[in-house]
Short mmCIF file of C-alpha atoms and ligand atoms in Angstrom, two decimals:
data_model
loop_
_atom_site.label_atom_id
_atom_site.label_comp_id
_atom_site.label_asym_id
_atom_site.label_seq_id
_atom_site.Cartn_x
_atom_site.Cartn_y
_atom_site.Cartn_z
CA UNK N 1081 -14.54 8.63 17.46
CA UNK N 1082 -15.73 8.90 13.85
CA UNK N 1083 -18.72 6.41 14.82
CA UNK N 1084 -19.48 8.02 17.80
CA UNK N 1085 -21.26 10.80 15.46
CA UNK N 1086 -24.52 11.44 14.97
CA UNK N 1087 -25.04 12.45 11.37
CA UNK N 1088 -28.80 13.48 11.53
CA UNK N 1089 -27.69 16.31 14.26
CA UNK N 1090 -25.56 18.06 11.73
CA UNK N 1091 -27.51 21.01 10.76
CA UNK N 1092 -26.74 20.66 6.74
CA UNK N 1093 -28.57 24.08 5.88
CA UNK N 1094 -26.53 26.03 8.16
CA UNK N 1095 -22.94 27.25 6.65
CA UNK N 1096 -20.33 24.53 6.73
CA UNK N 1097 -18.27 24.59 9.65
CA UNK N 1098 -14.30 25.73 9.10
CA UNK N 1099 -12.86 22.90 11.38
CA UNK N 1100 -11.33 19.20 10.58
CA UNK N 1101 -12.82 16.87 11.40
CA UNK N 1102 -16.72 18.59 11.72
CA UNK N 1103 -16.52 20.17 8.56
CA UNK N 1104 -15.85 16.21 7.07
CA UNK N 1105 -18.93 14.94 9.00
CA UNK N 1106 -21.17 17.72 7.56
CA UNK N 1107 -20.59 17.07 3.97
CA UNK N 1108 -20.80 13.30 4.76
CA UNK N 1109 -24.73 14.22 5.93
CA UNK N 1110 -25.10 16.33 3.21
CA UNK N 1111 -24.16 14.30 1.01
CA UNK N 1112 -26.22 11.77 2.30
CA UNK N 1113 -28.94 13.92 1.38
CA UNK N 1114 -28.32 13.76 -2.10
CA UNK N 1115 -27.64 9.87 -2.63
CA UNK N 1116 -31.27 9.32 -0.39
CA UNK N 1117 -32.82 11.73 -2.97
CA UNK N 1118 -31.26 9.99 -6.71
CA UNK N 1119 -31.65 6.69 -4.73
CA UNK N 1120 -35.75 7.22 -4.04
CA UNK N 1121 -35.68 8.66 -7.83
CA UNK N 1122 -34.59 5.75 -9.39
CA UNK N 1123 -36.65 3.40 -7.32
CA UNK N 1124 -33.49 1.49 -5.96
CA UNK N 1125 -30.09 1.91 -3.91
CA UNK N 1126 -27.10 3.38 -5.47
CA UNK N 1127 -23.84 1.17 -6.04
CA UNK N 1128 -19.73 2.45 -5.72
CA UNK N 1129 -16.94 0.57 -6.64
CA UNK N 1130 -13.73 1.89 -5.56
CA UNK N 1131 -10.05 0.49 -7.67
CA UNK N 1132 -7.10 0.86 -6.73
CA UNK N 1133 -4.01 1.10 -8.46
CA UNK N 1134 -0.48 0.72 -6.47
CA UNK N 1135 1.10 0.09 -3.21
CA UNK N 1136 -0.39 -1.08 0.00
CA UNK N 1137 -0.37 2.90 0.89
CA UNK N 1138 -2.83 3.79 -1.97
CA UNK N 1139 -5.07 0.77 -0.90
CA UNK N 1140 -5.43 2.12 3.12
CA UNK N 1141 -6.71 5.06 0.94
CA UNK N 1142 -8.93 3.52 -0.95
CA UNK N 1143 -10.19 2.23 2.79
CA UNK N 1144 -10.85 5.28 3.12
CA UNK N 1145 -12.92 6.09 0.02
CA UNK N 1146 -14.49 3.52 0.33
CA UNK N 1147 -15.51 4.97 4.49
CA UNK N 1148 -16.58 7.80 3.09
CA UNK N 1149 -18.74 6.30 0.17
CA UNK N 1150 -20.61 3.75 2.22
CA UNK N 1151 -21.55 6.47 5.52
CA UNK N 1152 -23.07 8.99 2.60
CA UNK N 1153 -25.11 5.94 1.49
CA UNK N 1154 -23.68 3.74 -1.21
CA UNK N 1155 -24.05 0.13 -1.26
CA UNK N 1156 -19.84 -1.02 -2.41
CA UNK N 1157 -19.72 -3.26 -4.89
CA UNK N 1158 -16.90 -5.06 -6.83
CA UNK N 1159 -18.09 -4.14 -10.33
CA UNK N 1160 -17.52 -1.03 -11.91
CA UNK N 1161 -21.07 -1.38 -13.63
CA UNK N 1162 -21.84 0.87 -10.72
CA UNK N 1163 -22.97 4.25 -10.33
CA UNK N 1164 -19.82 5.90 -8.91
CA UNK N 1165 -16.80 4.67 -9.87
CA UNK N 1166 -12.92 5.94 -8.37
CA UNK N 1167 -10.27 4.91 -9.34
CA UNK N 1168 -7.33 5.40 -7.41
CA UNK N 1169 -4.45 5.67 -9.34
CA UNK N 1170 -0.50 5.29 -9.05
CA UNK N 1171 2.49 6.91 -10.93
CA UNK N 1172 5.28 5.04 -9.85
CA UNK N 1173 6.18 3.11 -13.44
CA UNK N 1174 4.60 4.29 -16.65
CA UNK N 1175 2.96 1.23 -16.84
CA UNK N 1176 0.51 2.03 -14.00
CA UNK N 1177 -0.73 5.04 -15.69
CA UNK N 1178 -1.65 3.21 -18.64
CA UNK N 1179 -3.70 1.03 -17.48
CA UNK N 1180 -5.47 3.59 -15.60
CA UNK N 1181 -6.03 5.40 -19.28
CA UNK N 1182 -6.81 2.07 -20.90
CA UNK N 1183 -9.35 0.89 -18.29
CA UNK N 1184 -11.19 4.85 -18.23
CA UNK N 1185 -11.91 4.20 -22.10
CA UNK N 1186 -14.28 1.15 -20.50
CA UNK N 1187 -15.82 3.69 -18.33
CA UNK N 1188 -16.89 5.84 -20.62
CA UNK N 1189 -19.10 3.46 -22.36
CA UNK N 1190 -20.61 2.08 -19.38
CA UNK N 1191 -21.57 5.79 -17.78
CA UNK N 1192 -23.07 5.64 -21.69
CA UNK N 1193 -25.45 3.01 -20.71
CA UNK N 1194 -26.07 4.43 -17.40
CA UNK N 1195 -26.53 8.18 -17.11
CA UNK N 1196 -26.79 8.44 -13.51
CA UNK N 1197 -23.78 7.16 -13.41
CA UNK N 1198 -20.18 9.17 -12.39
CA UNK N 1199 -16.52 8.59 -12.87
CA UNK N 1200 -13.80 10.14 -10.17
CA UNK N 1201 -10.06 10.05 -9.97
CA UNK N 1202 -7.45 10.43 -7.21
CA UNK N 1203 -3.98 9.73 -6.26
CA UNK N 1204 -0.58 10.14 -6.78
CA UNK N 1205 -1.48 10.42 -10.85
CA UNK N 1206 -3.62 13.00 -10.09
CA UNK N 1207 -0.34 14.81 -8.93
CA UNK N 1208 1.19 15.39 -12.24
CA UNK N 1209 -0.17 18.37 -14.52
CA UNK N 1210 0.58 16.40 -17.70
CA UNK N 1211 -2.13 13.88 -16.94
CA UNK N 1212 -4.88 16.62 -15.85
CA UNK N 1213 -4.48 17.89 -18.52
CA UNK N 1214 -4.79 15.19 -21.18
CA UNK N 1215 -7.95 14.33 -19.32
CA UNK N 1216 -9.47 17.79 -19.20
CA UNK N 1217 -8.91 17.07 -23.10
CA UNK N 1218 -9.07 13.47 -24.11
CA UNK N 1219 -11.77 12.12 -21.17
CA UNK N 1220 -14.15 14.95 -20.72
CA UNK N 1221 -16.31 12.40 -18.93
CA UNK N 1222 -14.90 12.67 -15.89
CA UNK N 1223 -16.61 14.20 -13.15
CA UNK N 1224 -14.21 14.48 -10.09
CA UNK N 1225 -10.86 14.66 -10.12
CA UNK N 1226 -8.51 15.31 -6.39
CA UNK N 1227 -5.07 14.09 -5.80
CA UNK N 1228 -3.12 12.97 -2.73
CA UNK N 1229 -2.84 15.89 -0.63
CA UNK N 1230 -6.81 17.06 -0.31
CA UNK N 1231 -7.91 13.49 0.13
CA UNK N 1232 -9.53 13.90 3.49
CA UNK N 1233 -12.12 16.56 1.83
CA UNK N 1234 -13.67 13.91 -0.72
CA UNK N 1235 -17.19 14.00 1.79
CA UNK N 1236 -16.77 17.70 0.91
CA UNK N 1237 -16.04 17.37 -3.01
CA UNK N 1238 -18.72 14.65 -3.33
CA UNK N 1239 -20.85 17.68 -2.64
CA UNK N 1240 -19.15 19.86 -4.65
CA UNK N 1241 -19.62 16.98 -7.33
CA UNK N 1242 -23.48 16.47 -6.86
CA UNK N 1243 -23.86 20.67 -6.83
CA UNK N 1244 -21.42 20.70 -10.34
CA UNK N 1245 -22.87 20.78 -13.48
CA UNK N 1246 -19.03 19.57 -15.00
CA UNK N 1247 -16.17 18.24 -14.07
CA UNK N 1248 -14.58 19.09 -10.29
CA UNK N 1249 -11.17 19.37 -10.23
CA UNK N 1250 -9.04 19.30 -6.82
CA UNK N 1251 -5.35 19.18 -7.05
CA UNK N 1252 -3.49 20.92 -4.15
CA UNK N 1253 0.83 21.29 -4.80
CA UNK N 1254 1.76 19.65 -1.28
CA UNK N 1255 0.10 19.49 2.11
CA UNK N 1256 1.27 19.75 6.05
CA UNK N 1257 -2.36 18.72 7.18
CA UNK N 1258 -3.29 15.33 8.09
CA UNK N 1259 -6.85 14.54 9.38
CA UNK N 1260 -7.59 11.95 12.24
CA UNK N 1261 -11.37 10.97 12.86
CA UNK N 1262 -12.68 10.09 9.65
CA UNK N 1263 -14.54 6.57 8.34
CA UNK N 1264 -12.49 3.87 7.15
CA UNK N 1265 -13.79 0.66 5.33
CA UNK N 1266 -11.79 -2.63 6.27
CA UNK N 1267 -11.43 -5.42 3.07
CA UNK N 1268 -10.55 -7.33 5.86
CA UNK N 1269 -12.05 -7.67 9.10
CA UNK N 1270 -8.71 -9.02 10.88
CA UNK N 1271 -5.98 -7.79 9.31
CA UNK N 1272 -5.63 -3.68 8.19
CA UNK N 1273 -2.46 -0.69 7.25
CA UNK N 1274 -2.52 1.94 9.35
CA UNK N 1275 -0.51 4.92 8.06
CA UNK N 1276 1.74 6.30 10.73
CA UNK N 1277 3.52 9.07 8.57
CA UNK N 1278 2.66 10.40 4.54
CA UNK N 1279 5.11 11.45 1.46
CA UNK N 1280 9.01 10.84 1.64
CA UNK N 1281 12.36 13.10 2.16
CA UNK N 1282 14.43 10.53 0.06
CA UNK N 1283 14.10 11.49 -3.15
CA UNK N 1284 15.72 8.53 -5.15
CA UNK N 1285 16.77 10.07 -8.48
CA UNK N 1286 14.45 8.08 -10.37
CA UNK N 1287 11.64 8.24 -8.11
CA UNK N 1288 8.54 10.28 -8.31
CA UNK N 1289 6.50 9.50 -4.83
CA UNK N 1290 8.18 12.06 -3.27
CA UNK N 1291 6.88 14.17 -6.07
CA UNK N 1292 3.35 13.47 -5.38
CA UNK N 1293 2.59 12.67 -1.65
CA UNK N 1294 5.14 15.67 -0.65
CA UNK N 1295 7.49 15.86 2.44
CA UNK N 1296 7.37 13.42 4.61
CA UNK N 1297 5.18 13.55 7.84
CA UNK N 1298 4.65 11.51 10.99
CA UNK N 1299 1.72 11.07 12.31
CA UNK N 1300 0.82 12.12 16.46
CA UNK N 1301 2.10 8.49 18.14
CA UNK N 1302 -0.86 8.61 19.83
CA UNK N 1303 -3.08 8.97 17.30
CA UNK N 1304 -1.02 5.87 15.56
CA UNK N 1305 -2.50 4.06 18.99
CA UNK N 1306 -5.54 5.62 19.50
CA UNK N 1307 -6.60 4.04 16.22
CA UNK N 1308 -4.66 0.29 16.54
CA UNK N 1309 -6.47 -0.06 20.19
CA UNK N 1310 -9.91 0.63 18.26
CA UNK N 1311 -9.24 -1.84 15.34
CA UNK N 1312 -8.37 -4.48 18.34
CA UNK N 1313 -10.92 -4.05 20.05
CA UNK N 1314 -12.86 -4.20 16.73
CA UNK N 1315 -11.48 -8.02 16.38
CA UNK N 1316 -8.04 -7.25 14.18
CA UNK N 1317 -5.09 -9.44 15.11
CA UNK N 1318 -2.62 -8.17 12.23
CA UNK N 1319 -1.65 -4.86 12.03
CA UNK N 1320 0.62 -3.81 9.46
CA UNK N 1321 2.41 0.32 9.74
CA UNK N 1322 2.79 1.90 6.48
CA UNK N 1323 5.23 4.62 5.38
CA UNK N 1324 7.42 5.12 2.32
CA UNK N 1325 10.05 4.79 4.59
CA UNK N 1326 8.75 4.05 8.33
CA UNK N 1327 12.41 3.73 9.73
CA UNK N 1328 12.56 7.87 9.78
CA UNK N 1329 8.98 7.73 11.45
CA UNK N 1330 8.82 10.44 13.97
CA UNK N 1331 12.07 12.24 13.34
CA UNK N 1332 9.91 15.58 12.59
CA UNK N 1333 7.97 15.68 15.76
CA UNK N 1334 7.03 18.19 18.10
CA UNK N 1335 8.46 15.55 20.26
CA UNK N 1336 10.66 12.94 18.53
CA UNK N 1337 9.57 9.50 18.73
CA UNK N 1338 11.96 6.50 17.10
CA UNK N 1339 10.10 4.32 15.42
CA UNK N 1340 11.15 1.65 17.30
CA UNK N 1341 9.59 3.31 20.39
CA UNK N 1342 6.49 3.50 18.23
CA UNK N 1343 6.79 -0.37 17.49
CA UNK N 1344 7.27 -1.35 21.37
CA UNK N 1345 4.04 0.65 22.31
CA UNK N 1346 2.26 -0.80 19.81
CA UNK N 1347 3.07 -4.39 20.54
CA UNK N 1348 1.73 -3.67 24.57
CA UNK N 1349 -1.60 -3.19 22.71
CA UNK N 1350 -3.78 -6.41 23.85
CA UNK N 1351 -5.61 -8.18 21.09
CA UNK N 1352 -2.81 -7.61 18.13
CA UNK N 1353 -0.85 -10.85 17.75
CA UNK N 1354 1.08 -10.06 14.91
CA UNK N 1355 2.48 -6.37 13.65
CA UNK N 1356 4.40 -6.06 10.07
CA UNK N 1357 5.84 -2.68 8.78
CA UNK N 1358 6.87 -1.21 5.12
CA UNK N 1359 8.87 0.09 3.84
CA UNK N 1360 12.46 0.17 5.46
CA UNK N 1361 15.11 1.85 3.69
CA UNK N 1362 18.09 0.45 4.37
CA UNK N 1363 20.27 3.66 5.38
CA UNK N 1364 17.88 4.81 8.47
CA UNK N 1365 17.53 0.83 9.96
CA UNK N 1366 18.59 1.05 13.23
CA UNK N 1367 20.12 -1.49 15.28
CA UNK N 1368 17.87 -0.47 18.51
CA UNK N 1369 15.35 -1.38 16.12
CA UNK N 1370 17.03 -4.86 15.27
CA UNK N 1371 17.19 -5.78 18.67
CA UNK N 1372 13.42 -4.82 19.38
CA UNK N 1373 12.27 -7.35 16.10
CA UNK N 1374 15.08 -10.13 17.61
CA UNK N 1375 13.18 -9.97 21.61
CA UNK N 1376 9.50 -9.23 19.89
CA UNK N 1377 7.00 -12.11 19.89
CA UNK N 1378 4.60 -9.92 18.51
CA UNK N 1379 6.79 -8.31 15.49
CA UNK N 1380 6.95 -11.25 12.32
CA UNK N 1381 9.62 -12.88 10.86
CA UNK N 1382 9.71 -10.36 7.52
CA UNK N 1383 11.64 -7.27 6.79
CA UNK N 1384 11.61 -5.89 2.89
CA UNK N 1385 14.46 -4.35 2.58
CA UNK N 1386 14.38 -2.68 -1.32
CA UNK N 1387 17.99 -2.53 -2.37
CA UNK N 1388 17.23 -1.39 -5.98
CA UNK N 1389 21.19 -2.03 -7.57
CA UNK N 1390 24.14 -3.94 -5.78
CA UNK N 1391 26.56 -1.72 -7.63
CA UNK N 1392 27.76 0.96 -5.49
CA UNK N 1393 28.44 3.80 -8.25
CA UNK N 1394 24.66 3.27 -9.53
CA UNK N 1395 23.33 3.33 -6.13
CA UNK N 1396 25.28 6.57 -5.33
CA UNK N 1397 23.72 7.50 -8.90
CA UNK N 1398 19.82 6.92 -7.48
CA UNK N 1399 20.67 9.25 -4.58
CA UNK N 1400 20.28 5.90 -2.33
CA UNK N 1401 23.07 7.34 0.13
CA UNK N 1402 24.48 3.64 0.99
CA UNK N 1403 27.44 1.66 -0.62
CA UNK N 1404 27.19 -2.34 -2.05
CA UNK N 1405 29.41 -3.46 1.22
CA UNK N 1406 27.03 -1.49 3.78
CA UNK N 1407 24.01 -3.21 2.79
CA UNK N 1408 25.82 -6.30 3.03
CA UNK N 1409 26.98 -5.51 6.05
CA UNK N 1410 23.31 -4.74 7.33
CA UNK N 1411 21.63 -7.91 5.70
CA UNK N 1412 24.09 -9.74 7.40
CA UNK N 1413 23.46 -8.48 11.01
CA UNK N 1414 20.34 -8.83 10.75
CA UNK N 1415 20.28 -12.51 9.80
CA UNK N 1416 22.91 -12.77 12.98
CA UNK N 1417 20.36 -11.36 15.23
CA UNK N 1418 17.27 -12.94 13.51
CA UNK N 1419 18.07 -16.20 12.00
CA UNK N 1420 14.45 -16.90 10.79
CA UNK N 1421 13.95 -13.45 9.01
CA UNK N 1422 13.30 -13.42 5.36
CA UNK N 1423 14.18 -10.73 3.58
CA UNK N 1424 12.30 -9.89 1.11
CA UNK N 1425 13.44 -6.43 -1.78
CA UNK N 1426 12.73 -3.99 -4.79
CA UNK N 1427 15.06 -3.81 -7.65
CA UNK N 1428 15.27 -1.97 -10.99
CA UNK N 1429 17.25 -2.81 -13.66
CA UNK N 1430 18.02 -0.24 -16.69
CA UNK N 1431 18.76 2.70 -14.38
CA UNK N 1432 20.67 4.86 -16.66
CA UNK N 1433 24.59 4.37 -17.70
CA UNK N 1434 23.65 0.72 -15.53
CA UNK N 1435 26.61 -1.85 -17.01
CA UNK N 1436 26.28 -5.28 -17.59
CA UNK N 1437 29.36 -5.17 -14.77
CA UNK N 1438 26.75 -3.36 -12.06
CA UNK N 1439 24.07 -5.75 -12.92
CA UNK N 1440 26.73 -8.79 -12.23
CA UNK N 1441 26.75 -5.96 -8.61
CA UNK N 1442 23.44 -6.90 -7.94
CA UNK N 1443 22.87 -10.55 -8.87
CA UNK N 1444 26.49 -10.72 -6.48
CA UNK N 1445 24.41 -9.10 -3.98
CA UNK N 1446 21.06 -11.11 -4.85
CA UNK N 1447 23.51 -14.50 -3.99
CA UNK N 1448 25.04 -13.40 -1.15
CA UNK N 1449 21.95 -11.75 1.13
CA UNK N 1450 19.63 -15.03 -0.39
CA UNK N 1451 16.05 -13.19 -0.65
CA UNK N 1452 13.27 -14.79 0.34
CA UNK N 1453 11.80 -12.93 -2.83
CA UNK N 1454 12.07 -10.00 -4.59
CA UNK N 1455 9.85 -7.15 -6.88
CA UNK N 1456 12.21 -6.37 -10.03
CA UNK N 1457 11.11 -3.84 -12.10
CA UNK N 1458 12.23 -2.64 -15.41
CA UNK N 1459 13.36 0.80 -15.12
CA UNK N 1460 10.46 3.95 -15.73
CA UNK N 1461 11.79 7.26 -16.42
CA UNK N 1462 9.84 9.32 -14.63
CA UNK N 1463 9.54 13.20 -15.82
CA UNK N 1464 10.30 15.71 -13.26
CA UNK N 1465 13.21 13.54 -11.49
CA UNK N 1466 16.79 14.14 -11.69
CA UNK N 1467 17.19 10.42 -14.13
CA UNK N 1468 14.82 11.49 -16.50
CA UNK N 1469 16.94 14.29 -17.83
CA UNK N 1470 19.94 11.78 -17.77
CA UNK N 1471 21.24 10.97 -20.95
CA UNK N 1472 22.91 7.79 -20.64
CA UNK N 1473 19.65 6.09 -20.44
CA UNK N 1474 20.56 1.71 -20.76
CA UNK N 1475 18.73 0.41 -24.58
CA UNK N 1476 15.85 -1.92 -24.43
CA UNK N 1477 17.51 -5.08 -25.27
CA UNK N 1478 20.31 -4.55 -22.92
CA UNK N 1479 17.89 -3.99 -20.13
CA UNK N 1480 15.95 -6.67 -21.24
CA UNK N 1481 18.82 -9.00 -21.34
CA UNK N 1482 20.13 -7.77 -17.21
CA UNK N 1483 16.19 -7.85 -16.11
CA UNK N 1484 15.85 -11.80 -17.59
CA UNK N 1485 19.54 -12.60 -16.00
CA UNK N 1486 18.14 -10.76 -12.26
CA UNK N 1487 15.20 -13.17 -12.69
CA UNK N 1488 16.28 -15.94 -13.14
CA UNK N 1489 18.64 -16.10 -10.19
CA UNK N 1490 15.68 -14.10 -7.61
CA UNK N 1491 13.64 -17.00 -8.55
CA UNK N 1492 16.52 -19.60 -7.74
CA UNK N 1493 17.42 -18.12 -4.34
CA UNK N 1494 13.61 -17.51 -3.29
CA UNK N 1495 12.82 -21.33 -4.42
CA UNK N 1496 15.44 -22.34 -2.10
CA UNK N 1497 14.85 -20.00 0.67
CA UNK N 1498 11.18 -21.70 0.97
CA UNK N 1499 12.02 -24.69 0.33
CA UNK N 1500 14.22 -24.59 3.57
CA UNK N 1501 11.24 -24.40 5.47
CA UNK N 1502 9.80 -27.62 4.44
CA UNK N 1503 8.53 -30.13 6.72
CA UNK N 1504 8.53 -27.40 9.41
CA UNK N 1505 5.04 -26.24 10.83
CA UNK N 1506 3.91 -23.28 11.74
CA UNK N 1507 2.07 -20.67 12.83
CA UNK N 1508 -0.25 -19.27 9.80
CA UNK N 1509 -3.30 -16.44 10.20
CA UNK N 1510 -5.66 -17.85 7.44
CA UNK N 1511 -6.57 -14.88 5.56
CA UNK N 1512 -9.20 -16.33 2.30
CA UNK N 1513 -10.84 -19.37 1.02
CA UNK N 1514 -8.78 -20.33 -2.06
CA UNK N 1515 -9.28 -19.26 -5.37
CA UNK N 1516 -8.51 -22.53 -7.38
CA UNK N 1517 -10.07 -24.78 -4.69
CA UNK N 1518 -12.94 -23.73 -2.52
CA UNK N 1519 -12.25 -26.45 -0.41
CA UNK N 1520 -8.90 -25.50 0.63
CA UNK N 1521 -8.00 -22.00 2.36
CA UNK N 1522 -5.04 -19.95 2.18
CA UNK N 1523 -2.89 -18.80 4.84
CA UNK N 1524 0.38 -16.54 5.00
CA UNK N 1525 3.57 -17.45 7.82
CA UNK N 1526 5.04 -14.98 10.20
CA UNK N 1527 8.06 -14.75 7.22
CA UNK N 1528 5.17 -14.08 4.71
CA UNK N 1529 5.66 -17.43 2.60
CA UNK N 1530 1.77 -18.12 1.72
CA UNK N 1531 0.72 -22.09 2.39
CA UNK N 1532 -2.72 -23.91 1.02
CA UNK N 1533 -4.18 -26.08 3.36
CA UNK N 1534 -7.61 -27.99 3.45
CA UNK N 1535 -10.51 -26.10 5.73
CA UNK N 1536 -13.06 -23.25 5.44
CA UNK N 1537 -14.83 -20.40 6.46
CA UNK N 1538 -14.80 -21.01 10.15
CA UNK N 1539 -10.90 -20.43 10.08
CA UNK N 1540 -10.68 -17.41 8.28
CA UNK N 1541 -8.51 -14.42 10.46
CA UNK N 1542 -7.39 -16.96 13.02
CA UNK N 1543 -4.08 -18.70 13.59
CA UNK N 1544 -3.08 -22.06 13.48
CA UNK N 1545 -0.35 -24.31 13.40
CA UNK N 1546 0.18 -25.80 9.72
CA UNK N 1547 2.76 -28.30 8.96
CA UNK N 1548 4.40 -27.39 5.42
CA UNK N 1549 3.77 -30.61 3.55
CA UNK N 1550 5.45 -30.06 0.09
CA UNK N 1551 7.27 -27.33 -1.06
CA UNK N 1552 5.54 -25.72 -4.61
CA UNK N 1553 8.01 -22.82 -5.55
CA UNK N 1554 7.41 -20.29 -3.84
CA UNK N 1555 4.67 -21.20 -1.51
CA UNK N 1556 3.62 -25.07 0.94
CA UNK N 1557 0.92 -27.17 0.69
CA UNK N 1558 -0.09 -27.90 4.17
CA UNK N 1559 -2.04 -29.68 6.57
CA UNK N 1560 -3.41 -28.42 9.72
CA UNK N 1561 -0.91 -29.50 12.61
CA UNK N 1562 -3.77 -30.87 15.03
CA UNK N 1563 -4.89 -32.98 12.14
CA UNK N 1564 -2.42 -34.61 11.23
CA UNK N 1565 -1.89 -36.16 14.68
CA UNK N 1566 -5.27 -37.75 14.59
N1 LIG S 2217 9.67 3.59 -0.44
C1 LIG S 2217 10.26 2.60 -0.82
C2 LIG S 2217 9.54 2.14 -2.86
C3 LIG S 2217 8.22 3.12 -2.71
S1 LIG S 2217 8.24 2.77 -4.65
C4 LIG S 2217 11.42 2.25 -0.51
O1 LIG S 2217 11.99 3.02 -0.73
O2 LIG S 2217 11.93 1.59 -0.63
C5 LIG S 2217 8.52 0.74 -4.75
C6 LIG S 2217 9.35 0.11 -5.87
O3 LIG S 2217 9.42 0.94 -6.85
C7 LIG S 2217 10.58 1.04 -5.10
O4 LIG S 2217 10.98 0.49 -4.29
C8 LIG S 2217 10.81 0.92 -7.02
O5 LIG S 2217 12.35 -0.27 -6.73
C9 LIG S 2217 10.11 0.59 -7.62
N2 LIG S 2217 10.55 1.91 -8.64
C10 LIG S 2217 10.14 3.02 -8.38
N3 LIG S 2217 10.41 3.82 -9.03
C11 LIG S 2217 10.72 3.39 -9.85
C12 LIG S 2217 10.85 3.80 -11.54
N4 LIG S 2217 10.93 4.98 -12.17
N5 LIG S 2217 11.38 2.43 -12.22
C13 LIG S 2217 11.71 1.51 -12.52
N6 LIG S 2217 10.88 1.45 -10.84
C14 LIG S 2217 10.90 2.27 -9.62
FE1 LIG S 2218 10.89 6.68 -3.42
FE2 LIG S 2218 13.02 6.64 -2.49
FE3 LIG S 2218 11.04 7.54 -1.32
FE4 LIG S 2218 11.23 5.35 -1.35
S1 LIG S 2218 12.52 6.47 -0.41
S2 LIG S 2218 9.69 6.35 -2.26
S3 LIG S 2218 11.90 4.81 -3.51
S4 LIG S 2218 12.62 8.46 -3.35
FE1 LIG S 2219 2.03 4.68 -6.82
FE2 LIG S 2219 1.27 6.09 -4.98
FE3 LIG S 2219 2.18 3.75 -4.27
S1 LIG S 2219 2.81 6.49 -7.20
S2 LIG S 2219 3.58 3.12 -5.41
S3 LIG S 2219 0.48 4.58 -5.37
S4 LIG S 2219 2.81 6.23 -3.36
#
């Protein structure tokens, strides 16, 4: 494991090793020297800040970036007034890109105040050549740029940055590599995401992810289990298995393994009390998985099952490879087998060619499935995707009208579903002190519902029974059951 490596024993004046992860360990040791020298020059510690945009997979990547930054000697901070700031970007919708450009302006002014400051960009947005062109032209103050495929060599790139004059850019078009055994700095001590696969092969016609994350690659089951065992030893009780399409996990391994099998192995690991996963593509969700979930005491009662659209015609144009009826039948089967499960979803409104009737179909599915929550997005045109070239783009007003209609039904349905838990006592994993009231803590039920109740720091990371006392739309105010009884 990484923490068994003695960085002081690495000979940094020798040539770097060719093999990974030894090569990155060498560069970690080398960067430690650069950071130490600069810190001594300034007579203070150096601070680094990682800012994450986008999905859970990006959040996990950011933990790896932070792990390296800490290993090379930076103190981690939440503020961008730091000596090194890295933006881990997302490009799934245009507003994600705009936010990054907006904040880069701020970095420029911070850099003027602190001449030692360095700024880096990585993540999905950097896999788009037009973005790199724009940054080279208009944001010349950025020191380091890399993409999603070579994130494992962050330590090496940092060393290059320290040694270079001017911007270091390294973007790979694709990769089949998975490098294990690098440091990670977790955001929460008691829960963690774990990548089980990278990339996506589905090519939904609106989606840029397959272009910026590359082809689907699964990690070896043993590597995943080893990582989870180490996390459990380190106090982690809840894990979330991450992939763009976890239901197709393991299909392309030399010795194929199913996702259901993987999750059964994870379940055997002592110390792990809750298992979540994200995301499930409806076309690949197996009966085997439904049965494993049904009989499991650790797999959470929550399934995120992106619908995208309820119209079979639009689903076909989206290349989702299921019909409205197939989706409904699947949701029905899941609810029958696991009655207390909560189902959440993603919906896109305004896909090219979408009519009022198509939106009606989506609303019909929302009502029939009864989602506990749904993320509703306005379609965003992504350059290079098939949908961007479709001629029948929907007018803004019609999109807005459809979006508002969908949102209303989503909210009504979710409120109704969540309120059905009223009066029950359920286990909550306490995640943090409540942001508004420090006398309260915030916990999460197995079905992903949030509950706030009186408590203190000592409860964080523990699972406690909570009486669901007041329903406030999408969340509860509760009371600890043991206290309630007294
Ligand atoms: N792999 C996951 C989703 C990853 S992206 C899955 O297939 O479910 C997360 C969500 O962003 C998608 O489910 C979709 O609803 C939304 N999304 C993706 N591309 C989009 C686009 N071009 N415009 C609007 N929403 C989009
Ligand atoms: Fe995008 Fe579809 Fe892959 Fe999800 S399954 S990441 S929506 S292409
Ligand atoms: Fe965004 Fe990349 Fe995730 S585009 S949604 S950060 S895979």
